[in-house]
mmCIF file of C-alpha atoms in Angstrom:
data_model
loop_
_atom_site.group_PDB
_atom_site.id
_atom_site.type_symbol
_atom_site.label_atom_id
_atom_site.label_comp_id
_atom_site.label_asym_id
_atom_site.label_seq_id
_atom_site.Cartn_x
_atom_site.Cartn_y
_atom_site.Cartn_z
ATOM 1 C CA UNK A 1 42.285 -28.263 50.059
ATOM 2 C CA UNK A 2 43.523 -25.581 52.754
ATOM 3 C CA UNK A 3 45.285 -22.378 51.352
ATOM 4 C CA UNK A 4 48.938 -22.904 51.190
ATOM 5 C CA UNK A 5 51.032 -21.196 53.802
ATOM 6 C CA UNK A 6 52.182 -17.672 52.465
ATOM 7 C CA UNK A 7 55.639 -17.853 54.092
ATOM 8 C CA UNK A 8 58.340 -20.394 55.161
ATOM 9 C CA UNK A 9 59.054 -18.300 58.435
ATOM 10 C CA UNK A 10 58.099 -21.013 60.478
ATOM 11 C CA UNK A 11 59.694 -24.032 58.415
ATOM 12 C CA UNK A 12 61.087 -27.052 60.265
ATOM 13 C CA UNK A 13 64.904 -26.527 61.137
ATOM 14 C CA UNK A 14 66.887 -29.673 62.095
ATOM 15 C CA UNK A 15 67.118 -28.354 65.740
ATOM 16 C CA UNK A 16 63.924 -27.068 66.288
ATOM 17 C CA UNK A 17 62.008 -30.250 65.909
ATOM 18 C CA UNK A 18 63.983 -32.083 68.179
ATOM 19 C CA UNK A 19 62.534 -31.554 71.547
ATOM 20 C CA UNK A 20 61.996 -34.987 72.485
ATOM 21 C CA UNK A 21 63.365 -36.731 75.603
ATOM 22 C CA UNK A 22 65.173 -39.953 75.464
ATOM 23 C CA UNK A 23 68.594 -39.294 73.596
ATOM 24 C CA UNK A 24 70.602 -40.168 76.361
ATOM 25 C CA UNK A 25 73.719 -42.443 75.674
ATOM 26 C CA UNK A 26 73.973 -45.800 77.496
ATOM 27 C CA UNK A 27 77.242 -46.935 76.320
ATOM 28 C CA UNK A 28 79.215 -46.666 73.128
ATOM 29 C CA UNK A 29 76.994 -48.141 70.879
ATOM 30 C CA UNK A 30 73.316 -47.722 72.315
ATOM 31 C CA UNK A 31 71.602 -44.508 72.254
ATOM 32 C CA UNK A 32 67.754 -44.135 74.177
ATOM 33 C CA UNK A 33 65.271 -43.612 71.982
ATOM 34 C CA UNK A 34 61.763 -41.591 72.876
ATOM 35 C CA UNK A 35 58.677 -43.958 72.642
ATOM 36 C CA UNK A 36 56.019 -43.775 70.333
ATOM 37 C CA UNK A 37 53.937 -42.269 73.292
ATOM 38 C CA UNK A 38 56.585 -39.419 74.241
ATOM 39 C CA UNK A 39 56.951 -38.523 70.355
ATOM 40 C CA UNK A 40 53.147 -38.081 69.803
ATOM 41 C CA UNK A 41 52.883 -36.192 73.241
ATOM 42 C CA UNK A 42 55.793 -33.673 72.039
ATOM 43 C CA UNK A 43 54.092 -33.630 68.294
ATOM 44 C CA UNK A 44 50.378 -34.197 68.695
ATOM 45 C CA UNK A 45 47.665 -34.406 66.407
ATOM 46 C CA UNK A 46 44.115 -32.160 67.458
ATOM 47 C CA UNK A 47 40.898 -33.894 66.710
ATOM 48 C CA UNK A 48 40.298 -31.688 63.581
ATOM 49 C CA UNK A 49 43.540 -32.798 61.846
ATOM 50 C CA UNK A 50 42.787 -36.595 62.859
ATOM 51 C CA UNK A 51 39.539 -36.206 61.139
ATOM 52 C CA UNK A 52 40.954 -34.723 58.146
ATOM 53 C CA UNK A 53 43.517 -37.754 57.732
ATOM 54 C CA UNK A 54 40.661 -39.858 57.933
ATOM 55 C CA UNK A 55 38.788 -38.387 55.284
ATOM 56 C CA UNK A 56 41.862 -38.888 53.124
ATOM 57 C CA UNK A 57 42.192 -42.413 53.959
ATOM 58 C CA UNK A 58 38.828 -43.050 52.973
ATOM 59 C CA UNK A 59 39.052 -41.106 49.650
ATOM 60 C CA UNK A 60 41.956 -43.399 48.857
ATOM 61 C CA UNK A 61 39.585 -46.660 49.806
ATOM 62 C CA UNK A 62 37.078 -45.303 47.615
ATOM 63 C CA UNK A 63 39.468 -44.820 44.583
ATOM 64 C CA UNK A 64 40.565 -48.530 45.333
ATOM 65 C CA UNK A 65 37.084 -49.804 45.594
ATOM 66 C CA UNK A 66 36.042 -47.971 42.335
ATOM 67 C CA UNK A 67 33.608 -45.471 43.804
ATOM 68 C CA UNK A 68 35.735 -42.669 43.016
ATOM 69 C CA UNK A 69 36.836 -42.461 39.076
ATOM 70 C CA UNK A 70 39.653 -39.873 39.970
ATOM 71 C CA UNK A 71 43.296 -40.704 39.433
ATOM 72 C CA UNK A 72 45.319 -41.114 42.586
ATOM 73 C CA UNK A 73 48.869 -39.693 41.929
ATOM 74 C CA UNK A 74 51.427 -40.253 44.668
ATOM 75 C CA UNK A 75 54.040 -37.595 43.868
ATOM 76 C CA UNK A 76 57.065 -36.115 45.721
ATOM 77 C CA UNK A 77 60.741 -36.629 46.383
ATOM 78 C CA UNK A 78 62.572 -40.135 46.296
ATOM 79 C CA UNK A 79 63.751 -39.299 49.959
ATOM 80 C CA UNK A 80 63.376 -35.995 51.783
ATOM 81 C CA UNK A 81 66.891 -34.782 52.865
ATOM 82 C CA UNK A 82 65.365 -31.091 53.562
ATOM 83 C CA UNK A 83 62.548 -30.605 55.503
ATOM 84 C CA UNK A 84 62.409 -26.744 54.433
ATOM 85 C CA UNK A 85 62.378 -27.672 50.878
ATOM 86 C CA UNK A 86 60.036 -30.340 51.125
ATOM 87 C CA UNK A 87 57.556 -27.922 52.525
ATOM 88 C CA UNK A 88 57.822 -25.577 49.545
ATOM 89 C CA UNK A 89 57.029 -28.405 47.539
ATOM 90 C CA UNK A 90 53.866 -29.180 49.815
ATOM 91 C CA UNK A 91 52.840 -25.773 49.201
ATOM 92 C CA UNK A 92 53.076 -26.199 45.354
ATOM 93 C CA UNK A 93 51.163 -29.319 45.493
ATOM 94 C CA UNK A 94 48.386 -28.006 47.581
ATOM 95 C CA UNK A 95 47.852 -25.238 45.024
ATOM 96 C CA UNK A 96 48.269 -27.556 41.964
ATOM 97 C CA UNK A 97 45.781 -29.762 43.819
ATOM 98 C CA UNK A 98 42.993 -27.393 44.303
ATOM 99 C CA UNK A 99 43.180 -26.572 40.428
ATOM 100 C CA UNK A 100 43.108 -30.495 39.563
ATOM 101 C CA UNK A 101 40.678 -31.718 42.312
ATOM 102 C CA UNK A 102 37.883 -32.898 40.127
ATOM 103 C CA UNK A 103 40.127 -35.314 38.351
ATOM 104 C CA UNK A 104 43.053 -36.166 40.472
ATOM 105 C CA UNK A 105 43.765 -36.628 43.890
ATOM 106 C CA UNK A 106 47.339 -35.749 44.787
ATOM 107 C CA UNK A 107 49.321 -37.600 47.728
ATOM 108 C CA UNK A 108 52.430 -36.217 48.928
ATOM 109 C CA UNK A 109 55.502 -38.515 49.170
ATOM 110 C CA UNK A 110 57.074 -38.188 52.388
ATOM 111 C CA UNK A 111 59.615 -40.867 52.240
ATOM 112 C CA UNK A 112 61.745 -40.882 55.465
ATOM 113 C CA UNK A 113 63.625 -44.192 55.174
ATOM 114 C CA UNK A 114 65.642 -45.297 52.042
ATOM 115 C CA UNK A 115 65.998 -48.622 51.190
ATOM 116 C CA UNK A 116 69.523 -49.680 50.155
ATOM 117 C CA UNK A 117 70.973 -52.572 48.148
ATOM 118 C CA UNK A 118 74.304 -52.496 50.304
ATOM 119 C CA UNK A 119 74.924 -49.422 52.362
ATOM 120 C CA UNK A 120 74.249 -45.656 51.750
ATOM 121 C CA UNK A 121 72.453 -42.872 53.591
ATOM 122 C CA UNK A 122 69.425 -44.393 55.003
ATOM 123 C CA UNK A 123 67.005 -41.295 55.414
ATOM 124 C CA UNK A 124 65.901 -38.347 57.627
ATOM 125 C CA UNK A 125 64.474 -40.673 60.261
ATOM 126 C CA UNK A 126 68.016 -42.346 60.499
ATOM 127 C CA UNK A 127 70.558 -39.437 59.660
ATOM 128 C CA UNK A 128 68.505 -35.919 59.556
ATOM 129 C CA UNK A 129 72.141 -34.441 59.499
ATOM 130 C CA UNK A 130 73.230 -36.051 56.523
ATOM 131 C CA UNK A 131 76.788 -36.670 58.164
ATOM 132 C CA UNK A 132 76.681 -40.251 59.468
ATOM 133 C CA UNK A 133 76.030 -38.904 62.999
ATOM 134 C CA UNK A 134 72.914 -41.174 63.048
ATOM 135 C CA UNK A 135 70.893 -38.996 65.614
ATOM 136 C CA UNK A 136 67.564 -40.941 65.343
ATOM 137 C CA UNK A 137 65.997 -38.912 68.088
ATOM 138 C CA UNK A 138 66.317 -35.882 66.038
ATOM 139 C CA UNK A 139 65.134 -37.640 62.542
ATOM 140 C CA UNK A 140 62.006 -39.321 64.421
ATOM 141 C CA UNK A 141 61.040 -35.811 65.828
ATOM 142 C CA UNK A 142 61.661 -34.048 62.507
ATOM 143 C CA UNK A 143 59.808 -36.983 60.369
ATOM 144 C CA UNK A 144 57.012 -36.668 62.477
ATOM 145 C CA UNK A 145 56.834 -32.577 62.574
ATOM 146 C CA UNK A 146 57.386 -32.598 58.920
ATOM 147 C CA UNK A 147 54.294 -35.085 58.034
ATOM 148 C CA UNK A 148 52.282 -33.210 60.469
ATOM 149 C CA UNK A 149 52.963 -29.947 58.775
ATOM 150 C CA UNK A 150 52.155 -31.418 55.103
ATOM 151 C CA UNK A 151 48.878 -32.965 56.581
ATOM 152 C CA UNK A 152 47.813 -29.813 57.820
ATOM 153 C CA UNK A 153 48.433 -27.972 54.440
ATOM 154 C CA UNK A 154 45.515 -30.378 53.626
ATOM 155 C CA UNK A 155 47.621 -33.119 51.857
ATOM 156 C CA UNK A 156 47.145 -36.740 52.264
ATOM 157 C CA UNK A 157 50.955 -38.044 53.417
ATOM 158 C CA UNK A 158 52.474 -41.387 51.906
ATOM 159 C CA UNK A 159 55.540 -43.094 52.851
ATOM 160 C CA UNK A 160 57.390 -46.304 52.684
ATOM 161 C CA UNK A 161 57.900 -48.407 55.655
ATOM 162 C CA UNK A 162 61.094 -50.408 55.844
ATOM 163 C CA UNK A 163 61.348 -50.642 59.622
ATOM 164 C CA UNK A 164 58.302 -52.011 61.350
ATOM 165 C CA UNK A 165 59.478 -50.507 64.514
ATOM 166 C CA UNK A 166 59.026 -47.196 62.977
ATOM 167 C CA UNK A 167 55.234 -47.571 62.366
ATOM 168 C CA UNK A 168 53.891 -46.421 65.859
ATOM 169 C CA UNK A 169 55.801 -43.184 65.614
ATOM 170 C CA UNK A 170 54.226 -42.113 62.217
ATOM 171 C CA UNK A 171 51.118 -44.362 61.254
ATOM 172 C CA UNK A 172 48.398 -41.992 62.491
ATOM 173 C CA UNK A 173 49.548 -39.166 59.984
ATOM 174 C CA UNK A 174 49.615 -41.554 57.172
ATOM 175 C CA UNK A 175 46.927 -42.074 54.271
ATOM 176 C CA UNK A 176 49.027 -44.420 51.898
ATOM 177 C CA UNK A 177 51.888 -46.666 52.779
ATOM 178 C CA UNK A 178 54.248 -48.474 50.324
ATOM 179 C CA UNK A 179 56.135 -51.947 50.841
ATOM 180 C CA UNK A 180 58.700 -51.993 48.585
ATOM 181 C CA UNK A 181 60.014 -54.485 46.238
ATOM 182 C CA UNK A 182 62.731 -55.663 48.573
ATOM 183 C CA UNK A 183 60.196 -56.215 51.612
ATOM 184 C CA UNK A 184 56.812 -57.323 49.823
ATOM 185 C CA UNK A 185 57.863 -60.735 50.501
ATOM 186 C CA UNK A 186 58.497 -60.130 54.396
ATOM 187 C CA UNK A 187 56.113 -61.698 56.530
ATOM 188 C CA UNK A 188 56.681 -58.897 59.175
ATOM 189 C CA UNK A 189 55.817 -56.525 56.480
ATOM 190 C CA UNK A 190 52.692 -58.421 55.782
ATOM 191 C CA UNK A 191 51.755 -58.653 59.387
ATOM 192 C CA UNK A 192 52.415 -55.064 59.606
ATOM 193 C CA UNK A 193 50.205 -54.230 56.730
ATOM 194 C CA UNK A 194 47.172 -55.990 58.236
ATOM 195 C CA UNK A 195 47.134 -53.689 60.898
ATOM 196 C CA UNK A 196 47.300 -50.424 59.086
ATOM 197 C CA UNK A 197 44.324 -47.921 58.515
ATOM 198 C CA UNK A 198 45.716 -46.794 55.669
ATOM 199 C CA UNK A 199 45.923 -48.182 52.162
ATOM 200 C CA UNK A 200 48.708 -50.239 51.405
ATOM 201 C CA UNK A 201 50.637 -50.743 48.022
ATOM 202 C CA UNK A 202 52.799 -53.848 47.640
ATOM 203 C CA UNK A 203 55.228 -53.692 44.953
ATOM 204 C CA UNK A 204 56.323 -56.409 42.750
ATOM 205 C CA UNK A 205 59.689 -58.122 43.529
ATOM 206 C CA UNK A 206 63.001 -56.517 41.789
ATOM 207 C CA UNK A 207 62.694 -59.548 39.802
ATOM 208 C CA UNK A 208 59.661 -58.318 37.949
ATOM 209 C CA UNK A 209 57.649 -61.343 39.627
ATOM 210 C CA UNK A 210 53.986 -60.079 40.813
ATOM 211 C CA UNK A 211 53.148 -63.120 42.568
ATOM 212 C CA UNK A 212 54.900 -62.126 45.484
ATOM 213 C CA UNK A 213 52.915 -58.947 46.019
ATOM 214 C CA UNK A 214 49.537 -60.831 45.141
ATOM 215 C CA UNK A 215 50.662 -63.160 48.073
ATOM 216 C CA UNK A 216 51.639 -59.976 50.172
ATOM 217 C CA UNK A 217 48.081 -58.744 49.358
ATOM 218 C CA UNK A 218 46.003 -62.167 50.543
ATOM 219 C CA UNK A 219 48.182 -62.392 53.502
ATOM 220 C CA UNK A 220 47.368 -58.757 54.694
ATOM 221 C CA UNK A 221 43.774 -59.035 54.265
ATOM 222 C CA UNK A 222 43.901 -61.529 56.942
ATOM 223 C CA UNK A 223 43.908 -61.131 60.874
ATOM 224 C CA UNK A 224 47.518 -61.928 62.523
ATOM 225 C CA UNK A 225 48.845 -62.342 66.056
ATOM 226 C CA UNK A 226 51.728 -60.411 65.607
ATOM 227 C CA UNK A 227 55.013 -58.983 68.045
ATOM 228 C CA UNK A 228 54.548 -55.538 68.069
ATOM 229 C CA UNK A 229 55.763 -52.308 70.328
ATOM 230 C CA UNK A 230 52.894 -50.641 72.301
ATOM 231 C CA UNK A 231 52.800 -47.018 72.746
ATOM 232 C CA UNK A 232 55.298 -46.923 75.721
ATOM 233 C CA UNK A 233 57.665 -49.226 73.897
ATOM 234 C CA UNK A 234 56.575 -52.308 75.505
ATOM 235 C CA UNK A 235 56.633 -55.597 73.582
ATOM 236 C CA UNK A 236 53.129 -57.002 72.942
ATOM 237 C CA UNK A 237 51.161 -59.594 71.103
ATOM 238 C CA UNK A 238 48.886 -57.479 68.740
ATOM 239 C CA UNK A 239 45.792 -58.797 67.340
ATOM 240 C CA UNK A 240 45.512 -57.262 63.502
ATOM 241 C CA UNK A 241 42.328 -57.084 62.029
ATOM 242 C CA UNK A 242 43.491 -57.406 58.407
ATOM 243 C CA UNK A 243 43.484 -54.665 55.625
ATOM 244 C CA UNK A 244 40.962 -54.801 53.112
ATOM 245 C CA UNK A 245 42.629 -51.667 51.297
ATOM 246 C CA UNK A 246 45.672 -53.118 49.673
ATOM 247 C CA UNK A 247 46.687 -53.195 46.111
ATOM 248 C CA UNK A 248 49.481 -54.019 43.597
ATOM 249 C CA UNK A 249 51.831 -51.714 42.281
ATOM 250 C CA UNK A 250 53.848 -52.302 39.030
ATOM 251 C CA UNK A 251 57.237 -50.890 39.046
ATOM 252 C CA UNK A 252 58.866 -53.072 36.522
ATOM 253 C CA UNK A 253 61.685 -55.755 37.232
ATOM 254 C CA UNK A 254 65.399 -56.117 36.240
ATOM 255 C CA UNK A 255 65.450 -53.214 34.295
ATOM 256 C CA UNK A 256 62.273 -54.023 31.997
ATOM 257 C CA UNK A 257 58.968 -52.207 32.226
ATOM 258 C CA UNK A 258 55.844 -54.061 33.038
ATOM 259 C CA UNK A 259 53.333 -51.198 32.762
ATOM 260 C CA UNK A 260 52.177 -51.896 29.015
ATOM 261 C CA UNK A 261 48.537 -52.938 28.467
ATOM 262 C CA UNK A 262 49.656 -56.414 28.144
ATOM 263 C CA UNK A 263 51.203 -56.490 31.582
ATOM 264 C CA UNK A 264 48.268 -54.780 33.248
ATOM 265 C CA UNK A 265 45.701 -57.434 31.715
ATOM 266 C CA UNK A 266 47.965 -60.008 33.035
ATOM 267 C CA UNK A 267 48.188 -58.672 36.311
ATOM 268 C CA UNK A 268 44.414 -57.891 36.514
ATOM 269 C CA UNK A 269 43.476 -61.242 35.354
ATOM 270 C CA UNK A 270 45.747 -62.790 38.240
ATOM 271 C CA UNK A 271 44.077 -60.422 40.667
ATOM 272 C CA UNK A 272 40.778 -61.543 40.016
ATOM 273 C CA UNK A 273 41.421 -65.406 39.885
ATOM 274 C CA UNK A 274 42.053 -65.533 43.396
ATOM 275 C CA UNK A 275 39.315 -62.889 44.267
ATOM 276 C CA UNK A 276 41.596 -59.932 44.999
ATOM 277 C CA UNK A 277 41.023 -56.094 43.795
ATOM 278 C CA UNK A 278 42.204 -55.857 40.629
ATOM 279 C CA UNK A 279 42.834 -52.089 41.114
ATOM 280 C CA UNK A 280 46.436 -51.238 40.675
ATOM 281 C CA UNK A 281 48.884 -48.535 40.401
ATOM 282 C CA UNK A 282 51.828 -48.062 38.077
ATOM 283 C CA UNK A 283 55.149 -46.575 39.336
ATOM 284 C CA UNK A 284 56.246 -44.536 36.707
ATOM 285 C CA UNK A 285 59.799 -44.604 38.151
ATOM 286 C CA UNK A 286 62.536 -47.496 38.815
ATOM 287 C CA UNK A 287 62.558 -50.022 36.138
ATOM 288 C CA UNK A 288 59.157 -48.861 34.362
ATOM 289 C CA UNK A 289 61.421 -45.888 33.422
ATOM 290 C CA UNK A 290 64.405 -48.080 32.941
ATOM 291 C CA UNK A 291 66.312 -45.976 35.787
ATOM 292 C CA UNK A 292 66.006 -42.752 33.888
ATOM 293 C CA UNK A 293 63.620 -40.184 35.620
ATOM 294 C CA UNK A 294 62.988 -38.324 32.350
ATOM 295 C CA UNK A 295 61.147 -41.327 31.071
ATOM 296 C CA UNK A 296 58.804 -41.291 33.730
ATOM 297 C CA UNK A 297 56.534 -39.073 31.464
ATOM 298 C CA UNK A 298 56.379 -41.494 28.909
ATOM 299 C CA UNK A 299 55.433 -44.008 31.515
ATOM 300 C CA UNK A 300 52.711 -41.705 32.652
ATOM 301 C CA UNK A 301 51.250 -40.742 29.271
ATOM 302 C CA UNK A 302 51.301 -44.485 28.432
ATOM 303 C CA UNK A 303 49.022 -45.345 31.452
ATOM 304 C CA UNK A 304 46.754 -42.489 30.699
ATOM 305 C CA UNK A 305 45.957 -43.558 27.025
ATOM 306 C CA UNK A 306 45.227 -47.139 28.761
ATOM 307 C CA UNK A 307 42.588 -45.668 30.971
ATOM 308 C CA UNK A 308 41.185 -43.428 28.081
ATOM 309 C CA UNK A 309 40.853 -46.536 26.295
ATOM 310 C CA UNK A 310 38.919 -48.104 28.967
ATOM 311 C CA UNK A 311 41.354 -49.583 31.327
ATOM 312 C CA UNK A 312 39.452 -48.795 34.576
ATOM 313 C CA UNK A 313 41.621 -50.867 36.686
ATOM 314 C CA UNK A 314 44.616 -48.327 36.243
ATOM 315 C CA UNK A 315 43.615 -45.922 39.587
ATOM 316 C CA UNK A 316 46.739 -44.764 40.599
ATOM 317 C CA UNK A 317 50.227 -43.447 39.316
ATOM 318 C CA UNK A 318 53.840 -42.758 41.317
ATOM 319 C CA UNK A 319 56.101 -40.115 40.413
ATOM 320 C CA UNK A 320 59.405 -39.319 41.780
ATOM 321 C CA UNK A 321 59.640 -35.395 41.751
ATOM 322 C CA UNK A 322 61.203 -32.441 43.456
ATOM 323 C CA UNK A 323 61.718 -28.912 43.060
ATOM 324 C CA UNK A 324 64.668 -29.190 40.778
ATOM 325 C CA UNK A 325 65.550 -31.903 38.207
ATOM 326 C CA UNK A 326 68.252 -34.726 38.810
ATOM 327 C CA UNK A 327 70.076 -35.855 41.702
ATOM 328 C CA UNK A 328 73.463 -34.638 43.537
ATOM 329 C CA UNK A 329 76.175 -36.240 45.380
ATOM 330 C CA UNK A 330 75.636 -36.142 49.143
ATOM 331 C CA UNK A 331 78.001 -33.613 50.173
ATOM 332 C CA UNK A 332 76.314 -31.714 53.542
ATOM 333 C CA UNK A 333 78.736 -28.709 53.025
ATOM 334 C CA UNK A 334 77.596 -28.238 49.511
ATOM 335 C CA UNK A 335 74.389 -29.143 48.776
ATOM 336 C CA UNK A 336 71.768 -27.571 45.903
ATOM 337 C CA UNK A 337 68.666 -26.805 47.528
ATOM 338 C CA UNK A 338 65.608 -29.153 46.218
ATOM 339 C CA UNK A 339 67.669 -31.292 44.246
ATOM 340 C CA UNK A 340 67.712 -35.238 45.338
ATOM 341 C CA UNK A 341 70.580 -36.960 46.973
ATOM 342 C CA UNK A 342 69.084 -40.223 46.306
ATOM 343 C CA UNK A 343 67.364 -41.537 43.242
ATOM 344 C CA UNK A 344 66.846 -38.582 40.138
ATOM 345 C CA UNK A 345 63.584 -36.828 40.222
ATOM 346 C CA UNK A 346 61.908 -34.977 37.716
ATOM 347 C CA UNK A 347 61.486 -31.183 38.594
ATOM 348 C CA UNK A 348 58.172 -29.030 39.550
ATOM 349 C CA UNK A 349 57.808 -27.488 35.995
ATOM 350 C CA UNK A 350 57.604 -31.128 34.563
ATOM 351 C CA UNK A 351 55.359 -32.285 37.344
ATOM 352 C CA UNK A 352 53.127 -29.508 37.210
ATOM 353 C CA UNK A 353 52.730 -29.787 33.425
ATOM 354 C CA UNK A 354 52.377 -33.630 33.661
ATOM 355 C CA UNK A 355 49.528 -33.813 36.315
ATOM 356 C CA UNK A 356 47.807 -30.756 34.740
ATOM 357 C CA UNK A 357 48.023 -32.915 31.567
ATOM 358 C CA UNK A 358 46.376 -35.910 33.147
ATOM 359 C CA UNK A 359 43.388 -33.599 34.392
ATOM 360 C CA UNK A 360 42.995 -32.324 30.987
ATOM 361 C CA UNK A 361 43.026 -35.657 29.431
ATOM 362 C CA UNK A 362 40.724 -37.406 31.918
ATOM 363 C CA UNK A 363 38.227 -34.425 32.278
#
């Protein structure tokens, strides 16, 4: 891992990252956005960083293939609302990663989209000023700049992709991708997953149905001819290669958990029966924690106990964590630094303790 930055003096501001063309207003309801090529040109990756990201991707692939017995831990804020706080979190995670690297591979959640059951703030990419102005030009630039900063610190970057059109702007920075419980059944997301180099975790449905995610894995493993946008924003027919690096994410359903040993055995049997990868991740939040962020520790400790008892198919965990515990109402004029504005998270002190505990138990 690279050494953490010593200062946030060059931290991202909401204005500094927005140096991209394409934000002119065409009419009352349409705003031109930069193309993926334009955004990549203003926020490029050098050869060294591209190589590091490829190494991160391969490390995760090896864990999913059972060739690396370290535990994958995808950890970070529910949603990114403040790039400066996110960078401070990343610096802390880099330092922790160096301490636990023999047993744990931490991947940072840099989630710039927020799924909504009805309405609400949709994430940094859509509304970076958190005020409903919807400056997506700024949001796209901030999202790409932040992911680049996190990756340059030496951390693999994870995100959930809700809008397939967003992928060309960010996919070259990603080492792990989530397809959420509400979109796992979507054909468009399955086709998108089939075209990504990053590993993809499909979550079981909000109902708790695991078969939906297993079907998604099968679909994503195959090549597809799909509608897409090229780097210059033109619609194209894209031939995907199929993604062999997908896996199941157990996140519970309808308020009930599904991380216990009986659920894990049932899921791995269902995967084996159809020739799919039986290795899986447990999301310690959401229904598995009964929507109580403090219960994530219970879930994690149970999963560690299963691994210690010989359940080698449990290769990954997910934690929702931020600098400080809890959540706050979205009030742009009076936000507490490092506290989630979406789902409640555990704080850094608890996060560090849990990850160090995991490393000790797996040593």
